[in-house]
Amino acid sequence: MSEECSHNCESCGKDCSERTKESLLEKPHDGSHIQKVIGVVSGKGGVGKSLVTSLLAVMTQRAGYQAAILDADITGPSIPKSFGLHTHAEGGEDGLYPVPSKTGIRVMSLNLLMENETDPVVWRGPIIAGAVKQFWTDVIWGDVDYMFIDMPPGTGDVPLTVFQSIPVDGVIIVASPQELVGMIVEKAVNMARMMNIPVLGLVENMSYVVCSGCGKEIHVFGESHLHEIAQKHQIALTAQLPIDPRLAAACDTGLIELFDGSWLDGMLADILNNNTEKENKKMKIAAACKGKQLFGHFGHCENFMIFDAESGRITAETSIPNPGHKPGFLPNFLADQGVNVIIAGGMGGGAVEIFNERNIEVIVGAEGDAKSVAEAYLRGELKSTGAVCHDHDYESECGGHHNT
Ligand code: ADP
């Protein structure tokens, strides 16, 4: 968006992210009711994007949801093969029907439409993007809880057009260990953020191999940079997949639905439980401080650092002095400021109760630099140690009710 943006897209020819988000989104087919759309992206081909897409769909279906896969990797469609699907997708007057896998996952891929699945697809970018759009607009998906899109690789024109035309709720980035040290992941993160799409998770594929003799993990590419990169880009969820010949064999033989492995369990559970909300939401985090350092007792602190956060990132910080610690006063005072989370060293049980009543998350037991701690919270790394002050004297000082 340029500085002279008039916010009137009708009279502007610029192809900025704001314009496209508003104007290019396509409507799904009337016969499709899709709750969540998750794009699986990678910086380049061959890093395991299709494998991760398949595994996530298999696990989602196993968890009792209706999963679907839209194979948008038009020039390298490998989803049907992993699921052993060789039938042709059928069409009616109204549109095309996805092909169900053995466990009922609904799949649409160019390979399910080609006369000969080994024919190369030598289409140019706009035609490829057009085909993906049609998988969204002309396929009768029915009721789907989670649709996973195996995105075209890279960060070029085709994935961009797909993002602009399909309302993707979030993306998962798949990268090889080498890519994590380069700029490719950063490009994928930037592309998603440019489109205002939350980055839900980062998967390091081919992270290590397990020695079949001794069971030891061998990190072929050296020490992993996964957590460092996730932290740098404020990505809440991470997972690592080993190089496992059984995975390659399952894909080759069309038996990916039989895989067993728990590598993606944590990430998927958080996605299904919507624990990635922090990523998307605007929120206010308050920290009970002395200056910029967290203070041990909530009610007794000198000031509150207030951090505004959006898409998992801190966008503004202010400090407000503690207006005084009358019992029961401070929690309501902070609630009235629109605070969603309070972080403190310790807190009285009464204050915790009021915060809970006002739907404010309480994290106690934290110490150190308030901003770093708030950032750790946004990454989903901060857990409350439950340090509640039980001492009566402190209870009032910590901002709780006076019971005596
Ligand atoms: P992409 O979609 O990124 O192009 P694929 O998911 O198709 O990549 O993976 C490329 C090939 O590598 C496939 O044959 C797949 O079975 C294999 N592969 C990917 N990840 C692994 C892994 N962790 N262990 C074993 N084989 C893998």
Short mmCIF file of C-alpha atoms and ligand atoms in Angstrom, two decimals:
data_model
loop_
_atom_site.label_atom_id
_atom_site.label_comp_id
_atom_site.label_asym_id
_atom_site.label_seq_id
_atom_site.Cartn_x
_atom_site.Cartn_y
_atom_site.Cartn_z
CA MET A 1 0.00 0.00 0.00
CA SER A 2 1.45 3.35 -0.94
CA GLU A 3 1.47 6.43 1.24
CA GLU A 4 -1.10 8.19 -0.91
CA CYS A 5 -3.60 5.33 -0.54
CA SER A 6 -7.14 6.69 -0.71
CA HIS A 7 -8.62 3.37 0.44
CA ASN A 8 -10.83 3.53 -2.59
CA CYS A 9 -9.90 0.44 -4.57
CA GLU A 10 -12.40 1.21 -7.35
CA SER A 11 -10.34 4.15 -8.50
CA CYS A 12 -6.92 2.59 -7.97
CA GLY A 13 -5.06 0.20 -10.21
CA LYS A 14 -2.50 -0.91 -7.60
CA ASP A 15 -2.40 -4.58 -6.79
CA CYS A 16 -1.82 -4.16 -3.06
CA SER A 17 -2.66 -6.75 -0.43
CA GLU A 18 -5.60 -4.77 0.96
CA ARG A 19 -7.25 -4.55 -2.40
CA THR A 20 -6.86 -8.17 -3.31
CA LYS A 21 -8.09 -9.46 0.03
CA GLU A 22 -11.29 -7.49 -0.44
CA SER A 23 -11.97 -7.96 -4.07
CA LEU A 24 -10.54 -11.20 -5.40
CA LEU A 25 -11.91 -13.77 -2.97
CA GLU A 26 -13.95 -16.36 -4.81
CA LYS A 27 -17.16 -17.85 -3.49
CA PRO A 28 -17.10 -21.59 -2.88
CA HIS A 29 -19.69 -23.74 -4.64
CA ASP A 30 -23.18 -23.50 -3.14
CA GLY A 31 -22.90 -27.16 -2.23
CA SER A 32 -19.76 -26.58 -0.14
CA HIS A 33 -19.83 -25.73 3.56
CA ILE A 34 -16.23 -25.50 4.66
CA GLN A 35 -15.47 -24.45 8.22
CA LYS A 36 -11.69 -23.97 8.20
CA VAL A 37 -9.14 -23.78 5.44
CA ILE A 38 -5.50 -24.42 6.23
CA GLY A 39 -2.83 -23.93 3.58
CA VAL A 40 0.36 -25.98 3.69
CA VAL A 41 3.19 -24.06 2.06
CA SER A 42 6.87 -24.47 1.36
CA GLY A 43 9.63 -22.37 -0.11
CA LYS A 44 10.32 -24.91 -2.85
CA GLY A 45 9.26 -28.35 -4.04
CA GLY A 46 10.34 -31.67 -2.62
CA VAL A 47 10.54 -30.71 1.05
CA GLY A 48 7.56 -32.79 2.15
CA LYS A 49 4.69 -30.33 1.83
CA SER A 50 2.37 -32.95 0.32
CA LEU A 51 3.38 -35.49 2.95
CA VAL A 52 2.59 -33.07 5.78
CA THR A 53 -0.73 -32.12 4.11
CA SER A 54 -1.66 -35.80 3.88
CA LEU A 55 -0.65 -36.57 7.47
CA LEU A 56 -2.62 -33.62 8.85
CA ALA A 57 -5.73 -34.65 6.91
CA VAL A 58 -5.40 -38.30 7.98
CA MET A 59 -5.06 -37.32 11.64
CA THR A 60 -7.93 -34.81 11.44
CA GLN A 61 -10.19 -37.47 9.95
CA ARG A 62 -9.06 -39.94 12.63
CA ALA A 63 -9.99 -37.36 15.27
CA GLY A 64 -13.58 -37.56 14.05
CA TYR A 65 -13.73 -34.49 11.81
CA GLN A 66 -14.55 -34.39 8.12
CA ALA A 67 -11.28 -33.57 6.39
CA ALA A 68 -10.67 -32.62 2.78
CA ILE A 69 -7.59 -32.00 0.66
CA LEU A 70 -7.51 -29.53 -2.19
CA ASP A 71 -4.38 -30.41 -4.14
CA ALA A 72 -3.26 -27.05 -5.46
CA ASP A 73 0.20 -28.35 -6.37
CA ILE A 74 -0.98 -28.59 -9.96
CA THR A 75 2.36 -29.32 -11.61
CA GLY A 76 3.43 -31.91 -9.03
CA PRO A 77 0.20 -33.43 -7.72
CA SER A 78 1.16 -36.25 -5.39
CA ILE A 79 -1.85 -36.44 -3.06
CA PRO A 80 -3.88 -39.04 -5.05
CA LYS A 81 -0.85 -41.34 -5.17
CA SER A 82 -0.28 -41.19 -1.40
CA PHE A 83 -3.91 -42.17 -0.87
CA GLY A 84 -3.93 -44.77 -3.63
CA LEU A 85 -6.62 -42.92 -5.58
CA HIS A 86 -6.69 -43.67 -9.28
CA THR A 87 -10.38 -43.21 -10.10
CA HIS A 88 -11.63 -40.23 -12.04
CA ALA A 89 -13.50 -37.50 -10.24
CA GLU A 90 -17.09 -37.45 -11.40
CA GLY A 91 -18.95 -34.40 -12.48
CA GLY A 92 -22.61 -33.51 -12.61
CA GLU A 93 -24.42 -30.56 -14.10
CA ASP A 94 -23.70 -28.51 -11.05
CA GLY A 95 -20.03 -29.21 -10.60
CA LEU A 96 -17.41 -31.79 -9.75
CA TYR A 97 -17.43 -34.23 -6.86
CA PRO A 98 -14.29 -34.86 -4.81
CA VAL A 99 -13.03 -38.45 -4.61
CA PRO A 100 -13.28 -40.01 -1.14
CA SER A 101 -10.23 -41.79 0.26
CA LYS A 102 -10.49 -45.14 2.09
CA THR A 103 -11.21 -43.35 5.36
CA GLY A 104 -13.54 -40.79 3.76
CA ILE A 105 -11.21 -37.81 3.27
CA ARG A 106 -12.48 -35.82 0.29
CA VAL A 107 -9.78 -35.20 -2.29
CA MET A 108 -9.61 -33.10 -5.43
CA SER A 109 -6.52 -33.02 -7.57
CA LEU A 110 -5.69 -32.48 -11.20
CA ASN A 111 -4.49 -36.07 -11.32
CA LEU A 112 -8.06 -37.19 -10.66
CA LEU A 113 -9.13 -35.42 -13.85
CA MET A 114 -6.30 -36.25 -16.25
CA GLU A 115 -6.75 -38.92 -18.86
CA ASN A 116 -3.28 -40.16 -18.12
CA GLU A 117 -1.85 -39.36 -14.70
CA THR A 118 1.74 -39.40 -15.92
CA ASP A 119 1.12 -36.63 -18.48
CA PRO A 120 3.09 -33.53 -17.56
CA VAL A 121 1.17 -30.34 -16.87
CA VAL A 122 2.80 -27.71 -19.02
CA TRP A 123 0.48 -24.86 -18.18
CA ARG A 124 1.45 -21.29 -17.53
CA GLY A 125 0.93 -19.61 -14.17
CA PRO A 126 -2.49 -17.98 -14.76
CA ILE A 127 -3.97 -21.25 -16.07
CA ILE A 128 -2.61 -23.14 -13.06
CA ALA A 129 -4.04 -20.55 -10.68
CA GLY A 130 -7.34 -20.74 -12.61
CA ALA A 131 -7.52 -24.50 -12.11
CA VAL A 132 -6.96 -24.11 -8.37
CA LYS A 133 -9.70 -21.49 -8.19
CA GLN A 134 -12.04 -23.92 -9.94
CA PHE A 135 -11.25 -26.57 -7.33
CA TRP A 136 -12.70 -24.07 -4.88
CA THR A 137 -15.63 -22.70 -6.91
CA ASP A 138 -16.74 -25.68 -8.99
CA VAL A 139 -16.19 -28.62 -6.65
CA ILE A 140 -19.13 -29.71 -4.51
CA TRP A 141 -17.26 -30.35 -1.29
CA GLY A 142 -20.30 -30.82 0.98
CA ASP A 143 -19.83 -30.32 4.73
CA VAL A 144 -16.14 -30.12 5.57
CA ASP A 145 -14.69 -29.31 9.00
CA TYR A 146 -11.08 -28.85 7.88
CA MET A 147 -9.82 -28.41 4.37
CA PHE A 148 -6.06 -28.68 3.87
CA ILE A 149 -4.64 -27.10 0.73
CA ASP A 150 -1.43 -28.54 -0.64
CA MET A 151 -0.23 -25.21 -1.99
CA PRO A 152 1.88 -24.71 -5.09
CA PRO A 153 5.50 -24.50 -3.91
CA GLY A 154 7.35 -21.23 -3.59
CA THR A 155 6.31 -17.66 -3.00
CA GLY A 156 5.65 -16.58 -6.56
CA ASP A 157 2.66 -15.60 -8.60
CA VAL A 158 0.72 -18.86 -8.40
CA PRO A 159 0.62 -19.29 -4.60
CA LEU A 160 -0.09 -15.59 -4.29
CA THR A 161 -3.12 -15.82 -6.58
CA VAL A 162 -4.37 -18.84 -4.66
CA PHE A 163 -4.09 -16.92 -1.37
CA GLN A 164 -5.96 -14.03 -2.92
CA SER A 165 -8.82 -16.12 -4.21
CA ILE A 166 -9.40 -18.65 -1.41
CA PRO A 167 -10.11 -17.49 2.15
CA VAL A 168 -7.30 -19.34 3.90
CA ASP A 169 -7.63 -19.20 7.70
CA GLY A 170 -4.00 -20.00 8.41
CA VAL A 171 -0.87 -21.59 6.98
CA ILE A 172 1.59 -24.20 8.07
CA ILE A 173 5.07 -23.83 6.63
CA VAL A 174 7.07 -26.95 5.83
CA ALA A 175 10.82 -26.58 5.48
CA SER A 176 13.90 -28.73 5.26
CA PRO A 177 16.67 -28.20 7.83
CA GLN A 178 18.77 -26.35 5.23
CA GLU A 179 15.93 -23.98 4.39
CA LEU A 180 15.63 -23.03 8.03
CA VAL A 181 19.07 -21.45 7.90
CA GLY A 182 18.34 -19.56 4.68
CA MET A 183 15.79 -16.92 3.76
CA ILE A 184 13.20 -19.19 2.23
CA VAL A 185 11.15 -19.59 5.39
CA GLU A 186 11.26 -15.86 5.97
CA LYS A 187 9.85 -15.30 2.49
CA ALA A 188 6.99 -17.71 3.16
CA VAL A 189 6.25 -16.00 6.50
CA ASN A 190 6.32 -12.60 4.84
CA MET A 191 4.02 -13.70 2.05
CA ALA A 192 1.44 -14.99 4.54
CA ARG A 193 1.67 -11.87 6.68
CA MET A 194 1.38 -9.62 3.63
CA MET A 195 -1.92 -11.35 2.94
CA ASN A 196 -2.94 -11.05 6.60
CA ILE A 197 -3.01 -14.81 6.96
CA PRO A 198 -1.79 -16.15 10.33
CA VAL A 199 1.16 -18.52 10.31
CA LEU A 200 -0.07 -21.32 12.54
CA GLY A 201 2.98 -23.56 12.62
CA LEU A 202 6.38 -24.46 11.25
CA VAL A 203 7.31 -28.06 10.45
CA GLU A 204 10.92 -29.11 10.00
CA ASN A 205 10.82 -32.14 7.74
CA MET A 206 13.71 -34.60 7.35
CA SER A 207 15.00 -33.20 10.59
CA TYR A 208 16.90 -36.34 11.62
CA VAL A 209 17.14 -40.08 11.03
CA VAL A 210 16.76 -42.74 13.67
CA CYS A 211 19.52 -45.36 13.55
CA SER A 212 17.84 -48.73 12.99
CA GLY A 213 20.62 -50.40 15.01
CA CYS A 214 20.81 -48.35 18.20
CA GLY A 215 17.72 -46.10 17.98
CA LYS A 216 19.82 -42.95 18.27
CA GLU A 217 18.67 -39.79 16.48
CA ILE A 218 21.23 -38.65 13.95
CA HIS A 219 20.96 -35.01 12.97
CA VAL A 220 22.37 -35.31 9.48
CA PHE A 221 22.19 -31.57 8.83
CA GLY A 222 23.58 -30.49 12.20
CA GLU A 223 21.80 -28.84 15.06
CA SER A 224 18.20 -27.79 14.29
CA HIS A 225 17.35 -24.12 13.89
CA LEU A 226 13.61 -24.73 14.12
CA HIS A 227 12.95 -23.12 17.48
CA GLU A 228 15.20 -20.17 16.79
CA ILE A 229 13.37 -19.42 13.52
CA ALA A 230 9.93 -19.99 15.07
CA GLN A 231 10.86 -17.58 17.85
CA LYS A 232 12.19 -15.00 15.43
CA HIS A 233 8.92 -15.00 13.50
CA GLN A 234 6.62 -15.49 16.50
CA ILE A 235 5.27 -18.80 15.21
CA ALA A 236 3.49 -20.56 18.06
CA LEU A 237 3.53 -24.20 16.92
CA THR A 238 6.47 -26.29 15.78
CA ALA A 239 7.01 -29.94 14.87
CA GLN A 240 9.84 -32.09 13.56
CA LEU A 241 9.53 -35.06 11.23
CA PRO A 242 12.35 -37.57 10.81
CA ILE A 243 13.42 -39.05 7.49
CA ASP A 244 11.56 -42.32 7.80
CA PRO A 245 11.62 -44.87 4.96
CA ARG A 246 8.21 -46.09 6.15
CA LEU A 247 6.74 -42.67 5.33
CA ALA A 248 8.18 -42.73 1.81
CA ALA A 249 6.92 -46.29 1.35
CA ALA A 250 3.44 -45.38 2.62
CA CYS A 251 3.26 -42.54 0.08
CA ASP A 252 4.55 -44.74 -2.73
CA THR A 253 2.09 -47.55 -2.06
CA GLY A 254 -0.94 -45.33 -1.48
CA LEU A 255 -1.21 -46.34 2.17
CA ILE A 256 -0.59 -43.06 3.93
CA GLU A 257 -3.80 -43.57 5.90
CA LEU A 258 -2.14 -46.45 7.77
CA PHE A 259 0.82 -44.42 9.05
CA ASP A 260 1.55 -44.34 12.73
CA GLY A 261 3.68 -41.65 14.25
CA SER A 262 3.02 -38.93 16.78
CA TRP A 263 5.26 -36.20 15.36
CA LEU A 264 2.43 -33.87 14.43
CA ASP A 265 0.07 -34.73 17.32
CA GLY A 266 0.78 -31.64 19.43
CA MET A 267 0.57 -29.24 16.52
CA LEU A 268 -2.67 -30.70 15.21
CA ALA A 269 -4.30 -30.82 18.66
CA ASP A 270 -3.61 -27.11 19.06
CA ILE A 271 -5.03 -26.36 15.63
CA LEU A 272 -8.16 -28.43 16.24
CA ASN A 273 -8.64 -26.84 19.67
CA ASN A 274 -8.07 -23.42 18.17
CA ASN A 275 -5.18 -22.77 20.52
CA THR A 276 -3.56 -20.72 17.82
CA GLU A 277 -5.95 -17.89 18.51
CA LYS A 278 -3.17 -15.78 19.98
CA GLU A 279 -1.76 -15.66 16.49
CA ASN A 280 -4.79 -13.97 15.00
CA LYS A 281 -6.21 -11.89 17.75
CA LYS A 282 -5.56 -8.37 18.86
CA MET A 283 -4.87 -8.42 22.58
CA LYS A 284 -3.63 -6.39 25.49
CA ILE A 285 -1.19 -7.92 27.92
CA ALA A 286 -0.54 -6.22 31.27
CA ALA A 287 2.56 -6.97 33.33
CA ALA A 288 2.94 -5.93 36.98
CA CYS A 289 6.35 -4.26 37.00
CA LYS A 290 8.97 -2.18 38.66
CA GLY A 291 10.09 -0.17 35.64
CA LYS A 292 10.34 -2.69 32.83
CA GLN A 293 11.07 -5.66 35.08
CA LEU A 294 8.35 -7.93 36.42
CA PHE A 295 7.64 -7.43 40.09
CA GLY A 296 7.01 -10.11 42.69
CA HIS A 297 3.68 -8.90 44.05
CA PHE A 298 0.88 -7.79 41.78
CA GLY A 299 -0.84 -5.21 44.02
CA HIS A 300 2.42 -3.77 45.25
CA CYS A 301 3.98 -3.12 41.85
CA GLU A 302 5.15 0.33 40.79
CA ASN A 303 3.62 0.36 37.35
CA PHE A 304 1.92 -1.82 34.75
CA MET A 305 3.55 -2.31 31.39
CA ILE A 306 0.75 -2.67 28.85
CA PHE A 307 1.60 -4.43 25.60
CA ASP A 308 -0.73 -4.28 22.62
CA ALA A 309 -0.28 -7.34 20.42
CA GLU A 310 -1.57 -8.34 17.03
CA SER A 311 -0.93 -11.49 15.04
CA GLY A 312 1.34 -12.71 17.83
CA ARG A 313 3.50 -9.60 17.74
CA ILE A 314 3.80 -6.68 20.13
CA THR A 315 2.74 -3.54 18.32
CA ALA A 316 2.83 -0.95 21.13
CA GLU A 317 3.91 -0.64 24.74
CA THR A 318 2.96 1.84 27.43
CA SER A 319 3.54 2.11 31.13
CA ILE A 320 0.82 3.19 33.53
CA PRO A 321 1.53 3.88 37.19
CA ASN A 322 -0.16 1.67 39.77
CA PRO A 323 -3.13 3.80 40.85
CA GLY A 324 -3.07 2.25 44.35
CA HIS A 325 -3.81 -1.13 45.80
CA LYS A 326 -7.20 -0.98 47.44
CA PRO A 327 -8.55 -4.52 47.78
CA GLY A 328 -10.35 -5.69 44.69
CA PHE A 329 -9.71 -2.44 42.84
CA LEU A 330 -6.80 -3.24 40.53
CA PRO A 331 -8.23 -6.25 38.65
CA ASN A 332 -11.31 -4.26 37.71
CA PHE A 333 -9.17 -1.26 36.84
CA LEU A 334 -7.12 -3.38 34.40
CA ALA A 335 -10.21 -5.11 33.03
CA ASP A 336 -11.67 -1.69 32.27
CA GLN A 337 -8.50 -0.85 30.31
CA GLY A 338 -9.35 -3.79 27.99
CA VAL A 339 -6.58 -6.06 29.27
CA ASN A 340 -6.91 -9.74 28.25
CA VAL A 341 -3.94 -11.19 30.11
CA ILE A 342 -2.16 -10.24 33.32
CA ILE A 343 1.35 -11.42 34.03
CA ALA A 344 2.79 -11.04 37.53
CA GLY A 345 5.33 -12.54 39.90
CA GLY A 346 2.68 -13.41 42.48
CA MET A 347 -0.93 -12.55 43.18
CA GLY A 348 -3.53 -12.94 45.91
CA GLY A 349 -6.28 -15.49 45.46
CA GLY A 350 -8.94 -12.78 45.59
CA ALA A 351 -7.40 -10.89 42.67
CA VAL A 352 -7.08 -14.12 40.68
CA GLU A 353 -10.79 -14.71 41.27
CA ILE A 354 -11.81 -11.27 40.02
CA PHE A 355 -9.60 -11.63 36.95
CA ASN A 356 -11.20 -15.01 36.28
CA GLU A 357 -14.66 -13.55 36.68
CA ARG A 358 -13.76 -10.89 34.14
CA ASN A 359 -12.40 -13.47 31.75
CA ILE A 360 -8.80 -12.33 32.01
CA GLU A 361 -6.05 -14.92 31.85
CA VAL A 362 -3.72 -14.83 34.84
CA ILE A 363 -0.10 -15.88 34.58
CA VAL A 364 1.87 -15.79 37.81
CA GLY A 365 5.37 -16.89 38.72
CA ALA A 366 7.00 -14.96 35.88
CA GLU A 367 10.13 -12.85 36.33
CA GLY A 368 12.61 -10.82 34.32
CA ASP A 369 12.12 -8.38 31.47
CA ALA A 370 8.37 -7.82 30.99
CA LYS A 371 8.48 -7.49 27.21
CA SER A 372 10.48 -10.69 26.73
CA VAL A 373 8.03 -12.50 28.99
CA ALA A 374 5.04 -11.09 27.06
CA GLU A 375 6.67 -12.28 23.83
CA ALA A 376 7.17 -15.73 25.33
CA TYR A 377 3.47 -15.71 26.22
CA LEU A 378 2.55 -14.87 22.62
CA ARG A 379 4.65 -17.77 21.41
CA GLY A 380 2.67 -20.03 23.72
CA GLU A 381 5.73 -20.79 25.81
CA LEU A 382 4.68 -19.26 29.09
CA LYS A 383 2.92 -21.38 31.69
CA SER A 384 1.64 -20.14 35.02
CA THR A 385 3.44 -21.59 38.02
CA GLY A 386 0.35 -20.77 40.07
CA ALA A 387 2.24 -18.62 42.58
CA VAL A 388 -0.66 -17.24 44.61
CA CYS A 389 0.04 -15.23 47.77
CA HIS A 390 -1.86 -16.83 50.64
CA ASP A 391 -0.51 -14.56 53.31
CA HIS A 392 -3.28 -12.24 54.55
CA ASP A 393 -1.08 -9.17 54.71
CA TYR A 394 0.05 -9.75 51.23
CA GLU A 395 -3.38 -10.69 50.00
CA SER A 396 -4.55 -7.11 50.26
CA GLU A 397 -1.26 -5.82 48.87
CA CYS A 398 -1.53 -8.23 45.99
CA GLY A 399 -4.83 -6.70 45.05
CA GLY A 400 -7.20 -9.38 46.30
CA HIS A 401 -10.31 -9.15 48.46
CA HIS A 402 -9.84 -8.57 52.17
CA ASN A 403 -11.63 -11.37 53.88
CA THR A 404 -10.96 -10.34 57.44
P1 ADP B 1 6.59 -31.62 -1.76
O1 ADP B 1 5.12 -31.71 -1.64
O2 ADP B 1 7.20 -30.58 -0.85
O3 ADP B 1 7.06 -31.48 -3.18
P2 ADP B 1 6.54 -34.41 -1.01
O4 ADP B 1 5.71 -34.41 0.20
O5 ADP B 1 5.89 -34.88 -2.28
O6 ADP B 1 7.21 -33.00 -1.24
O7 ADP B 1 7.83 -35.27 -0.70
C1 ADP B 1 8.79 -35.58 -1.71
C2 ADP B 1 9.20 -37.06 -1.59
O8 ADP B 1 9.94 -37.24 -0.40
C3 ADP B 1 8.03 -38.01 -1.52
O9 ADP B 1 8.34 -39.17 -2.23
C4 ADP B 1 7.88 -38.31 -0.06
O10 ADP B 1 7.34 -39.58 0.17
C5 ADP B 1 9.32 -38.22 0.43
N1 ADP B 1 9.40 -37.72 1.81
C6 ADP B 1 9.05 -36.50 2.25
N2 ADP B 1 9.27 -36.38 3.57
C7 ADP B 1 9.78 -37.56 3.99
C8 ADP B 1 10.20 -38.09 5.26
N3 ADP B 1 10.15 -37.34 6.36
N4 ADP B 1 10.66 -39.35 5.31
C9 ADP B 1 10.71 -40.11 4.18
N5 ADP B 1 10.32 -39.69 2.97
C10 ADP B 1 9.86 -38.43 2.86
#
